[in-house]
JSON list of C-alpha atoms in Angstrom, two decimals:
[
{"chain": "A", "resi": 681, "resn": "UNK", "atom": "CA", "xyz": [94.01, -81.81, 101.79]},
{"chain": "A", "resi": 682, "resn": "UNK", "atom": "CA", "xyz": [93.78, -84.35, 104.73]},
{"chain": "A", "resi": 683, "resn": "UNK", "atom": "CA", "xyz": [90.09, -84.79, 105.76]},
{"chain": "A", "resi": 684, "resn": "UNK", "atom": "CA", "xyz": [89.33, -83.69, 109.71]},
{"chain": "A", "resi": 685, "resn": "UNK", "atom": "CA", "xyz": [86.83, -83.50, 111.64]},
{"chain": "A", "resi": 686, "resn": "UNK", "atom": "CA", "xyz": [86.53, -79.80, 113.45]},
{"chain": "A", "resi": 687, "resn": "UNK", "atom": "CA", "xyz": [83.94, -78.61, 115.96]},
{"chain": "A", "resi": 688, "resn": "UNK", "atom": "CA", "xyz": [84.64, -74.28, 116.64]},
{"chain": "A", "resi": 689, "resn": "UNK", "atom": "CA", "xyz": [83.08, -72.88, 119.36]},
{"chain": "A", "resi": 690, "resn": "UNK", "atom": "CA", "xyz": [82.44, -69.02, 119.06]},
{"chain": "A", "resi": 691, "resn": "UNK", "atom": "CA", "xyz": [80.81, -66.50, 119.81]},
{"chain": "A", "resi": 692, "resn": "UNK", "atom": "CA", "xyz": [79.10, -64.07, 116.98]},
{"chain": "A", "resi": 693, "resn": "UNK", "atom": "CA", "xyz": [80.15, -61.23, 118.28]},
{"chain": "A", "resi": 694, "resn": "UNK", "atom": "CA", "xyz": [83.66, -62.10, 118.78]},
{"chain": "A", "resi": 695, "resn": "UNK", "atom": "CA", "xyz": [86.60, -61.07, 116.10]},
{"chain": "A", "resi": 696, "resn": "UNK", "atom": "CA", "xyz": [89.08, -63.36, 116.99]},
{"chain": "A", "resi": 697, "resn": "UNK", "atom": "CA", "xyz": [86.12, -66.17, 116.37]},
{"chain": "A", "resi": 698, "resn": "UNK", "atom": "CA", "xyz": [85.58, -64.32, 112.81]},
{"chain": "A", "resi": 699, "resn": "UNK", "atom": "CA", "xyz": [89.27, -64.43, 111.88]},
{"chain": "A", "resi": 700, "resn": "UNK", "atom": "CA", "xyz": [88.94, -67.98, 112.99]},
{"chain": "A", "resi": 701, "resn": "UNK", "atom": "CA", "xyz": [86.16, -68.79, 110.27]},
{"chain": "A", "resi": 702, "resn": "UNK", "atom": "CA", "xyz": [87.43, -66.75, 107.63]},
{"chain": "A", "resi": 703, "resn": "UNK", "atom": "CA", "xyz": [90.60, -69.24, 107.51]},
{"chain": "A", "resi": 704, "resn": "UNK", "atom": "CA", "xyz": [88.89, -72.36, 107.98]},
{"chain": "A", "resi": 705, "resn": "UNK", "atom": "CA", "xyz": [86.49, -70.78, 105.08]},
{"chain": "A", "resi": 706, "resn": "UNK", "atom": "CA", "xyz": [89.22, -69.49, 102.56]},
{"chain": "A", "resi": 707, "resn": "UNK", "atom": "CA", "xyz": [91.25, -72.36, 103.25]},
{"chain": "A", "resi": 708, "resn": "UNK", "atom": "CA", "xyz": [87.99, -74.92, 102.19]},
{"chain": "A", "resi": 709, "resn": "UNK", "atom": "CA", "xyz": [88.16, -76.67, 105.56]},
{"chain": "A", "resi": 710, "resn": "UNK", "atom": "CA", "xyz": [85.01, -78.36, 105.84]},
{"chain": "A", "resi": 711, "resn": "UNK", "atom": "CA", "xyz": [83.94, -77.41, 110.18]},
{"chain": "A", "resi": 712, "resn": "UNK", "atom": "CA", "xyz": [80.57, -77.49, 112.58]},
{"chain": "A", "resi": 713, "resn": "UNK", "atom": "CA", "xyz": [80.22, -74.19, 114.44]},
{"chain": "A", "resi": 714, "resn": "UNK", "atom": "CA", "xyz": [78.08, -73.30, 117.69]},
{"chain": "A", "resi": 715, "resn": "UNK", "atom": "CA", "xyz": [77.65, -69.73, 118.33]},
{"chain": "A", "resi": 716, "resn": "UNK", "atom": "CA", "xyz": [77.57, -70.08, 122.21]},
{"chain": "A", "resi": 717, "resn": "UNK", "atom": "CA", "xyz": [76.08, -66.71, 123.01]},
{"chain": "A", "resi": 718, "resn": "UNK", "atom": "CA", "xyz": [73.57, -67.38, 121.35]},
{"chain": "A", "resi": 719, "resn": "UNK", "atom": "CA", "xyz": [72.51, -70.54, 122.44]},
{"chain": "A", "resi": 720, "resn": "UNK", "atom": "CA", "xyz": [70.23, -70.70, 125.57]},
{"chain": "A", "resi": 721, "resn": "UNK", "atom": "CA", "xyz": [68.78, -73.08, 128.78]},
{"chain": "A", "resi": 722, "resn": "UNK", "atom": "CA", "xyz": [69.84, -76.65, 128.42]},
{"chain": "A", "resi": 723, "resn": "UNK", "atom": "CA", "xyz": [71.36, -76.49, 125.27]},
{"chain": "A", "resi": 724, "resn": "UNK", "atom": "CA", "xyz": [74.16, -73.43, 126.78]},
{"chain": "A", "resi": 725, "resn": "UNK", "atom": "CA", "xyz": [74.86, -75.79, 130.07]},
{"chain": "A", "resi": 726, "resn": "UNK", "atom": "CA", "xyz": [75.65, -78.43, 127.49]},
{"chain": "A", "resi": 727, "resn": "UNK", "atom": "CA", "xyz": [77.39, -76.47, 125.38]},
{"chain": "A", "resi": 728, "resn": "UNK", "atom": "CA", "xyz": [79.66, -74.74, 127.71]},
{"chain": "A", "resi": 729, "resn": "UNK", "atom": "CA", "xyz": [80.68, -78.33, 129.51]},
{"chain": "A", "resi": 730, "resn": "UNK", "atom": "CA", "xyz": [81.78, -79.15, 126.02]},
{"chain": "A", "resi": 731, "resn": "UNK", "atom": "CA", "xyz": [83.92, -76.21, 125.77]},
{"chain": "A", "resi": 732, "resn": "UNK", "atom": "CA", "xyz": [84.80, -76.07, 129.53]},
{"chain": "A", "resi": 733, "resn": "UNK", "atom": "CA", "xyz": [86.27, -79.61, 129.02]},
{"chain": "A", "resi": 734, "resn": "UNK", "atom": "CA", "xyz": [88.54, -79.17, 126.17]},
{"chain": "A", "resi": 735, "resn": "UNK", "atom": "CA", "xyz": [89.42, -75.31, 127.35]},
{"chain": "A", "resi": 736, "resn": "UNK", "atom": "CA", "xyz": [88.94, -74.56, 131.23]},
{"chain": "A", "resi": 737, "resn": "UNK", "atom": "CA", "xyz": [89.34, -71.30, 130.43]},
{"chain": "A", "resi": 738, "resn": "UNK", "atom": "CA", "xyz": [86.27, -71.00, 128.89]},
{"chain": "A", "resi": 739, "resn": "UNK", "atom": "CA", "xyz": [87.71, -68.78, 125.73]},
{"chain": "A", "resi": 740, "resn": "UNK", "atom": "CA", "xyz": [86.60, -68.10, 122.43]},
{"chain": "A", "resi": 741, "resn": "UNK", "atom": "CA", "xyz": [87.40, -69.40, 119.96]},
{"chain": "A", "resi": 742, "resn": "UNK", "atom": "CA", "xyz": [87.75, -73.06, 120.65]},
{"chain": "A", "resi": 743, "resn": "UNK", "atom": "CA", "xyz": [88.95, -74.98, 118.07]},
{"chain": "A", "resi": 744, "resn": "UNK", "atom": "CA", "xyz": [88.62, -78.78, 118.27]},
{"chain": "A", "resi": 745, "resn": "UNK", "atom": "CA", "xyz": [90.39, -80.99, 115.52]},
{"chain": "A", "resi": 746, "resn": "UNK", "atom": "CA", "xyz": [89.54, -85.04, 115.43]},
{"chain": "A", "resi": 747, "resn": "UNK", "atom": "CA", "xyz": [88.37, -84.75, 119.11]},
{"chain": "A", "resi": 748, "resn": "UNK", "atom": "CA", "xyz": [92.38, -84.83, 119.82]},
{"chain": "A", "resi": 749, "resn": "UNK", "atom": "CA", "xyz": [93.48, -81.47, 119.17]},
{"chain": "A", "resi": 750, "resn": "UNK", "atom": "CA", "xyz": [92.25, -78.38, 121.11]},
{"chain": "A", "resi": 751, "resn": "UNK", "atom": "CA", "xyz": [93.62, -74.77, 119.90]},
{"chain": "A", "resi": 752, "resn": "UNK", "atom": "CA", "xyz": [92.43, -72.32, 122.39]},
{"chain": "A", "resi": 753, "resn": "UNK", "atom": "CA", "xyz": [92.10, -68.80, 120.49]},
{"chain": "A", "resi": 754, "resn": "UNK", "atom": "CA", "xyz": [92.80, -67.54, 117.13]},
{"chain": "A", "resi": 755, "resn": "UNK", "atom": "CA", "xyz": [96.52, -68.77, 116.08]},
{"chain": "A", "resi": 756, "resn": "UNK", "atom": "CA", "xyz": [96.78, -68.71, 112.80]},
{"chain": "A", "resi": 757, "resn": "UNK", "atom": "CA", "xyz": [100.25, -70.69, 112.79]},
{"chain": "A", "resi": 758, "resn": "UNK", "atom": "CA", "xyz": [98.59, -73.53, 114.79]},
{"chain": "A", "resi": 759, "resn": "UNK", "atom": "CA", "xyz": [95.29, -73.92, 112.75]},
{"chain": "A", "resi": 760, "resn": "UNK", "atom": "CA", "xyz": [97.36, -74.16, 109.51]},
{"chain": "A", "resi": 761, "resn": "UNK", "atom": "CA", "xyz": [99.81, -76.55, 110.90]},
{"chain": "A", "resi": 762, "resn": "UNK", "atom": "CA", "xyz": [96.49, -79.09, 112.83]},
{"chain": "A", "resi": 763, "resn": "UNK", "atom": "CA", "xyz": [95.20, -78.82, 109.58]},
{"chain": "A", "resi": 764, "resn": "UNK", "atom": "CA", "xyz": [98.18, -78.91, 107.52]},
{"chain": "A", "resi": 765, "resn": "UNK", "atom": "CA", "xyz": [96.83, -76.13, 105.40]},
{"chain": "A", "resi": 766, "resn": "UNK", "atom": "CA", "xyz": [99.61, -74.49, 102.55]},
{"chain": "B", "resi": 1007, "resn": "UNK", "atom": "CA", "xyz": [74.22, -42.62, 117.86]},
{"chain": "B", "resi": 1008, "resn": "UNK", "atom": "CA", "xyz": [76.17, -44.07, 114.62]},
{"chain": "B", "resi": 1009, "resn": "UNK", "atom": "CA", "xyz": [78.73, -45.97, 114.63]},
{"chain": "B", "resi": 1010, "resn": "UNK", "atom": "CA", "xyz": [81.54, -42.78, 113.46]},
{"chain": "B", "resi": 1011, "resn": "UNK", "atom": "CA", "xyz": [80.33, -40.59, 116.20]},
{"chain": "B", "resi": 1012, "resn": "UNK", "atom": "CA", "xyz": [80.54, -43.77, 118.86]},
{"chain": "B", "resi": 1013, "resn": "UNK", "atom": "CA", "xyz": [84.44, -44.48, 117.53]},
{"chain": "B", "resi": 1014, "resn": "UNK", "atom": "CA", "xyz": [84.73, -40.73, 118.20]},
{"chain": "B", "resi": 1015, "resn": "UNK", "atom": "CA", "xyz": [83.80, -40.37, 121.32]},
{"chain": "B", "resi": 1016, "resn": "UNK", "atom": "CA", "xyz": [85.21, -43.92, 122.78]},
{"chain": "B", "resi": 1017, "resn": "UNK", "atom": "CA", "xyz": [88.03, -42.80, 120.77]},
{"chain": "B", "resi": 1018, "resn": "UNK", "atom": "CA", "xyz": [88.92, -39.23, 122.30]},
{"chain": "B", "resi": 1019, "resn": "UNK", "atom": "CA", "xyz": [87.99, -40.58, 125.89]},
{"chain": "B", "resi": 1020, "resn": "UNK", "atom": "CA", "xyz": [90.67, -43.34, 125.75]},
{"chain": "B", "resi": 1021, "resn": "UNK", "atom": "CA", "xyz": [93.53, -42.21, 123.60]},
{"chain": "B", "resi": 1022, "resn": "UNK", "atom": "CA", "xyz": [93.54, -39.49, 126.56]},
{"chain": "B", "resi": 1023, "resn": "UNK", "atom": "CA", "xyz": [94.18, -42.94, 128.99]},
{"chain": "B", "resi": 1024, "resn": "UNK", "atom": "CA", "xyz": [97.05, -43.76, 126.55]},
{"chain": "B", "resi": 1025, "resn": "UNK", "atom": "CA", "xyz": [94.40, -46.25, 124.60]},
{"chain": "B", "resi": 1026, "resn": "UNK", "atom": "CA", "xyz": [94.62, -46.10, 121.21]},
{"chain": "B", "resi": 1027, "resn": "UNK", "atom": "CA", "xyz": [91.86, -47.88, 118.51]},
{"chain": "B", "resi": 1028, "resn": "UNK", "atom": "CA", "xyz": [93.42, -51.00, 116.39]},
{"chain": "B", "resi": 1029, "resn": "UNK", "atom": "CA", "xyz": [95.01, -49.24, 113.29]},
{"chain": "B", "resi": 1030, "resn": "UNK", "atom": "CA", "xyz": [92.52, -51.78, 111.52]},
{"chain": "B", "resi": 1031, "resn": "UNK", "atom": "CA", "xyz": [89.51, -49.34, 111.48]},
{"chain": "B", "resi": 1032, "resn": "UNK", "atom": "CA", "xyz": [87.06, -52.51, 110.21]},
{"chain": "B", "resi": 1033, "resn": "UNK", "atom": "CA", "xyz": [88.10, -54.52, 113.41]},
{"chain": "B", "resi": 1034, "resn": "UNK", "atom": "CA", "xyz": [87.22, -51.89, 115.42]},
{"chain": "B", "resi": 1035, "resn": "UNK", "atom": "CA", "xyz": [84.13, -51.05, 113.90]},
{"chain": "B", "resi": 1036, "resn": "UNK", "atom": "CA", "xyz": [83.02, -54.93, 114.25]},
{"chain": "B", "resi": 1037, "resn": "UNK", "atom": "CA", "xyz": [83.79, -54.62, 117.94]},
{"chain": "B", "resi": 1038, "resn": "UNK", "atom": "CA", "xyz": [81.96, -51.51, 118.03]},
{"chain": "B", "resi": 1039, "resn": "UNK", "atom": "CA", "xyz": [79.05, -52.77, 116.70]},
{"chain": "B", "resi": 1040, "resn": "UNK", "atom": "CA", "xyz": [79.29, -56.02, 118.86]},
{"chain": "B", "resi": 1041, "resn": "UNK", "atom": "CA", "xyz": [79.29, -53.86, 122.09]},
{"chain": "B", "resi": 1042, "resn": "UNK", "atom": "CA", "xyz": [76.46, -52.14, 120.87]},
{"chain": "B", "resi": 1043, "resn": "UNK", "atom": "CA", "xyz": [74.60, -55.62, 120.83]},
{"chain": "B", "resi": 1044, "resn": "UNK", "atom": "CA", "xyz": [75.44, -56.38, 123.92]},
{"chain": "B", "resi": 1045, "resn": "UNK", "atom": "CA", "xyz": [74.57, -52.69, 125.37]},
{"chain": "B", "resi": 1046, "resn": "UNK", "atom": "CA", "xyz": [71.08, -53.98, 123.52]},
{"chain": "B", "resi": 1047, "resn": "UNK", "atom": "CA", "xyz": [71.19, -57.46, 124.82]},
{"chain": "B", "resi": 1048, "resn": "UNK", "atom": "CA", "xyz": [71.97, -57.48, 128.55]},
{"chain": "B", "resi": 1049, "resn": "UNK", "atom": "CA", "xyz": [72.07, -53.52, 128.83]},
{"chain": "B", "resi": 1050, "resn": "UNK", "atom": "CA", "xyz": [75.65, -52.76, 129.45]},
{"chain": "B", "resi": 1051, "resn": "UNK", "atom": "CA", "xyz": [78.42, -53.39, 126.98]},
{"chain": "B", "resi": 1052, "resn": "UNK", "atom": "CA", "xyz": [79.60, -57.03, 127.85]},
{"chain": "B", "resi": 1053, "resn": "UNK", "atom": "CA", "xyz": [83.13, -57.84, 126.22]},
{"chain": "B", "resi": 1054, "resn": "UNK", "atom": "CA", "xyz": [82.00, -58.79, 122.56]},
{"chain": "B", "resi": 1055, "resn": "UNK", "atom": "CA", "xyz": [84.97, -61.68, 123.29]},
{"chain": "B", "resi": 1056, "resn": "UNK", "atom": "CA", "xyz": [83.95, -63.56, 126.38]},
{"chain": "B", "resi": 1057, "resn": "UNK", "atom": "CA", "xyz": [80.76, -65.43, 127.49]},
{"chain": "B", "resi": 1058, "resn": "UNK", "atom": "CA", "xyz": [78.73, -62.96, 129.79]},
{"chain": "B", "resi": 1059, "resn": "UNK", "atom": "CA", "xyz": [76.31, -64.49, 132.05]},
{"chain": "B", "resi": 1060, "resn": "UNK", "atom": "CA", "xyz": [74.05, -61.67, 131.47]},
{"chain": "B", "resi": 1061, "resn": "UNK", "atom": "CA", "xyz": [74.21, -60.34, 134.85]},
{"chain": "B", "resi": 1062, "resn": "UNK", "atom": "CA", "xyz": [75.42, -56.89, 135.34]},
{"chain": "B", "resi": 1063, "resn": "UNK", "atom": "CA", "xyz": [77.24, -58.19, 138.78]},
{"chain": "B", "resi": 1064, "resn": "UNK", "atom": "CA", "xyz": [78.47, -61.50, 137.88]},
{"chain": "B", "resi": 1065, "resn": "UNK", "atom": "CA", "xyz": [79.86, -59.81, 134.65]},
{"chain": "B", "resi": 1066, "resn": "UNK", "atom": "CA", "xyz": [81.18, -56.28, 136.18]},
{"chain": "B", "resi": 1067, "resn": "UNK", "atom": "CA", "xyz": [85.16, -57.32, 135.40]},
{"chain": "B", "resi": 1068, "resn": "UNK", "atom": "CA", "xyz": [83.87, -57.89, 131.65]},
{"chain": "B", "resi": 1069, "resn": "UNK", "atom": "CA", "xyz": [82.03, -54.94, 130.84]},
{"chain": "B", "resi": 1070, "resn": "UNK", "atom": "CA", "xyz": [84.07, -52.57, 128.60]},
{"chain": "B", "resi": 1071, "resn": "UNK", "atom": "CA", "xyz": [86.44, -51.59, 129.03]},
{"chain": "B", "resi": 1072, "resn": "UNK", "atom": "CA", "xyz": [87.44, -54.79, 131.31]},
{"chain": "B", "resi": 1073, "resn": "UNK", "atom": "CA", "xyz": [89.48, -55.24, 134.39]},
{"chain": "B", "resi": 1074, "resn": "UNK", "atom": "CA", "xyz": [91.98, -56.78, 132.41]},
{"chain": "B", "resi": 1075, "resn": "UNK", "atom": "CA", "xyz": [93.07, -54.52, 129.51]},
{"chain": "B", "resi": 1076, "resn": "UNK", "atom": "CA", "xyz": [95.65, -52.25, 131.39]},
{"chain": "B", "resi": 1077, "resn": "UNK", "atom": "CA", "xyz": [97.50, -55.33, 132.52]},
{"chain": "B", "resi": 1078, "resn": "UNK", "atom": "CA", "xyz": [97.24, -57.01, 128.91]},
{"chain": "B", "resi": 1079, "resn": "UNK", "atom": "CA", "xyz": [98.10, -53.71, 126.95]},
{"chain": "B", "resi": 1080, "resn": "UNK", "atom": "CA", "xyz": [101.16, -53.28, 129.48]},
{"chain": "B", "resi": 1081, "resn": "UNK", "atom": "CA", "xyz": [102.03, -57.28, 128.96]},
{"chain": "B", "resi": 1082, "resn": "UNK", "atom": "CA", "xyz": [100.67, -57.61, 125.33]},
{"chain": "B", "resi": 1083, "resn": "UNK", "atom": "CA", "xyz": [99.93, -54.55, 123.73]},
{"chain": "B", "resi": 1084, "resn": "UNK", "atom": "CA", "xyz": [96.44, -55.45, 123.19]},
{"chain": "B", "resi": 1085, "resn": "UNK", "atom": "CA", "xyz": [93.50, -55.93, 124.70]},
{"chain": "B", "resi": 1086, "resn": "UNK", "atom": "CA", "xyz": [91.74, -59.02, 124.80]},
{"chain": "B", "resi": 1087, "resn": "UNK", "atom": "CA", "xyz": [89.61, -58.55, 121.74]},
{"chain": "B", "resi": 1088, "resn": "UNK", "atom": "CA", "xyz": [92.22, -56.29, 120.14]},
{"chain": "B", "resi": 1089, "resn": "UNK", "atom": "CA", "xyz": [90.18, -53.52, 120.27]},
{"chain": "B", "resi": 1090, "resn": "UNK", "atom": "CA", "xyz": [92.50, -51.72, 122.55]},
{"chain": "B", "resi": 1091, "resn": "UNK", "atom": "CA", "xyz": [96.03, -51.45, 121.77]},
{"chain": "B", "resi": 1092, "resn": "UNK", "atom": "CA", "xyz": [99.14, -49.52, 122.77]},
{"chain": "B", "resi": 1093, "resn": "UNK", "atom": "CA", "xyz": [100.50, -46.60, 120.54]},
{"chain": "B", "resi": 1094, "resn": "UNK", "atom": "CA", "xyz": [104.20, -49.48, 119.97]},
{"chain": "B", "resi": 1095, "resn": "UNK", "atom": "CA", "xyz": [101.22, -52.05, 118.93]},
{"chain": "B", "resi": 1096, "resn": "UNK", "atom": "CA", "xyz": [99.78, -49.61, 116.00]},
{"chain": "B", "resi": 1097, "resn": "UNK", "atom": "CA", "xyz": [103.03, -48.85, 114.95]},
{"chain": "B", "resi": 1098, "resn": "UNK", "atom": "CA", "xyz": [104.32, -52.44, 114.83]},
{"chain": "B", "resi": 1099, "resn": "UNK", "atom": "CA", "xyz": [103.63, -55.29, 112.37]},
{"chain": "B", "resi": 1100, "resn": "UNK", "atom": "CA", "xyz": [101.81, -57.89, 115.26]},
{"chain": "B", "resi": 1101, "resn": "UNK", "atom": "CA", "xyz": [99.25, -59.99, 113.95]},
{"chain": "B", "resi": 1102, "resn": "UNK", "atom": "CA", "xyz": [96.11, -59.91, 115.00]},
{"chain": "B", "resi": 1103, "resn": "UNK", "atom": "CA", "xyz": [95.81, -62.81, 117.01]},
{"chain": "B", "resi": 1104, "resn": "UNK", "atom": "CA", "xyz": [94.03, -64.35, 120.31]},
{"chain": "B", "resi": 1105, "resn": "UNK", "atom": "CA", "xyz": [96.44, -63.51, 123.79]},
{"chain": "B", "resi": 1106, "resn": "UNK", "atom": "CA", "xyz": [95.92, -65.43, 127.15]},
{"chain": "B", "resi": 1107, "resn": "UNK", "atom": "CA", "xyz": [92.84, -65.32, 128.93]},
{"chain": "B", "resi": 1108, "resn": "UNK", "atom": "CA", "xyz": [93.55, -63.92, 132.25]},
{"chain": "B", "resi": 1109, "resn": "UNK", "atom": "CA", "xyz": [90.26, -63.76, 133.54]},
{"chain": "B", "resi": 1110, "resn": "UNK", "atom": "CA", "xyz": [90.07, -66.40, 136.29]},
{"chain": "B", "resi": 1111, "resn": "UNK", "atom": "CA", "xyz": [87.68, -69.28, 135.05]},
{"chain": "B", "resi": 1112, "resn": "UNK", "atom": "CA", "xyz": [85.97, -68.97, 138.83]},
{"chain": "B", "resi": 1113, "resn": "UNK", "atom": "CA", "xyz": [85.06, -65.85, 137.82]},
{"chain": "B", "resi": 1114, "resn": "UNK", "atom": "CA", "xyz": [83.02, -67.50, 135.41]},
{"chain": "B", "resi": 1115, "resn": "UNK", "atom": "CA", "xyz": [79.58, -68.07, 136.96]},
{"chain": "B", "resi": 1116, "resn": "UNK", "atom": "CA", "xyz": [78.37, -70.95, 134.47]}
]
């Protein structure tokens, strides 16, 4: 399996963000999370630019693959194919 | 109140609006439970999906249910969490994935 580099941006109480993780987890995908509800202050102004600038519609999740890819929301189809998971 | 007698009573309420619970009772228990964080966190039940701000005005479209479930059960079938779904939605084989956002980002106060 290809090696990428993926940053997901959720939120912990979120199910579509879960689903999200599961995946990535079952399918051995190697990712950095941030839980931004739970982040605070500086660190959630940074943290939501980040996310505002790959997805202006501030959603969760945000999936971002090799800095090039953005997949706004759990799509199963999408994160398999970016991935190129079986 | 537990969790059972919370699905009951959210349940009863909104199945009479034509709102029916995900058929996948472990979903909706996770949201459940989320909005029952949220009641804790910032005192109202802030969509467990979105970012609130944690201000009861600046989040009043988000608090559940939201503004925008009728029009995304009528265009979807589902709410934006997937909490909320229509009676075709249960009864169908849809996935349970993300739909649009349709809150307006300047809604967003961050």
């Amino acid at each position: 399996m290809a090696e990428h580099q993926v940053m997901v941006y959720a939120l912990s109480t979120c199910s579509h963000c879960r689903n999200a993780r599961e995946l990535l987890d079952h399918s051995g995908v190697q990712y950095d999370c941030i839980e931004v509800d739970l982040t605070e202050g500086e660190e959630r102004d940074r943290v939501v630019a980040q996310v505002r600038e790959a997805n202006p519609s501030l959603s969760f999740p945000t999936i971002v693959i090799d800095s090039d890819t953005v997949i706004v929301g759990f799509k199963e189809q999408a994160i398999r194919e970016a991935l190129e998971l079986q | 109140m537990n969790l059972d007698e919370f699905y009951e009573r959210l349940r009863k309420v909104n199945e009479a609006k034509g709102y029916y619970f995900n058929r996948d009772r472990e979903r909706v228990d996770f949201l459940l439970d989320a909005l029952l964080v949220n009641k804790e966190r910032y005192g109202y039940m802030a969509c467990p999906c979105r970012l609130a701000a944690g201000d009861r005005e600046a989040d009043r479209d988000i608090i559940c249910p939201c503004w925008y479930r009728e029009p995304d059960v009528q265009e979807y079938g589902t709410c934006f969490c997937n909490l909320y779904v229509s009676k075709e939605w249960n009864e169908s084989e849809a996935p349970s994935e993300s739909i649009p956002e349709r809150r307006p980002p300047e809604r967003m106060p961050f």
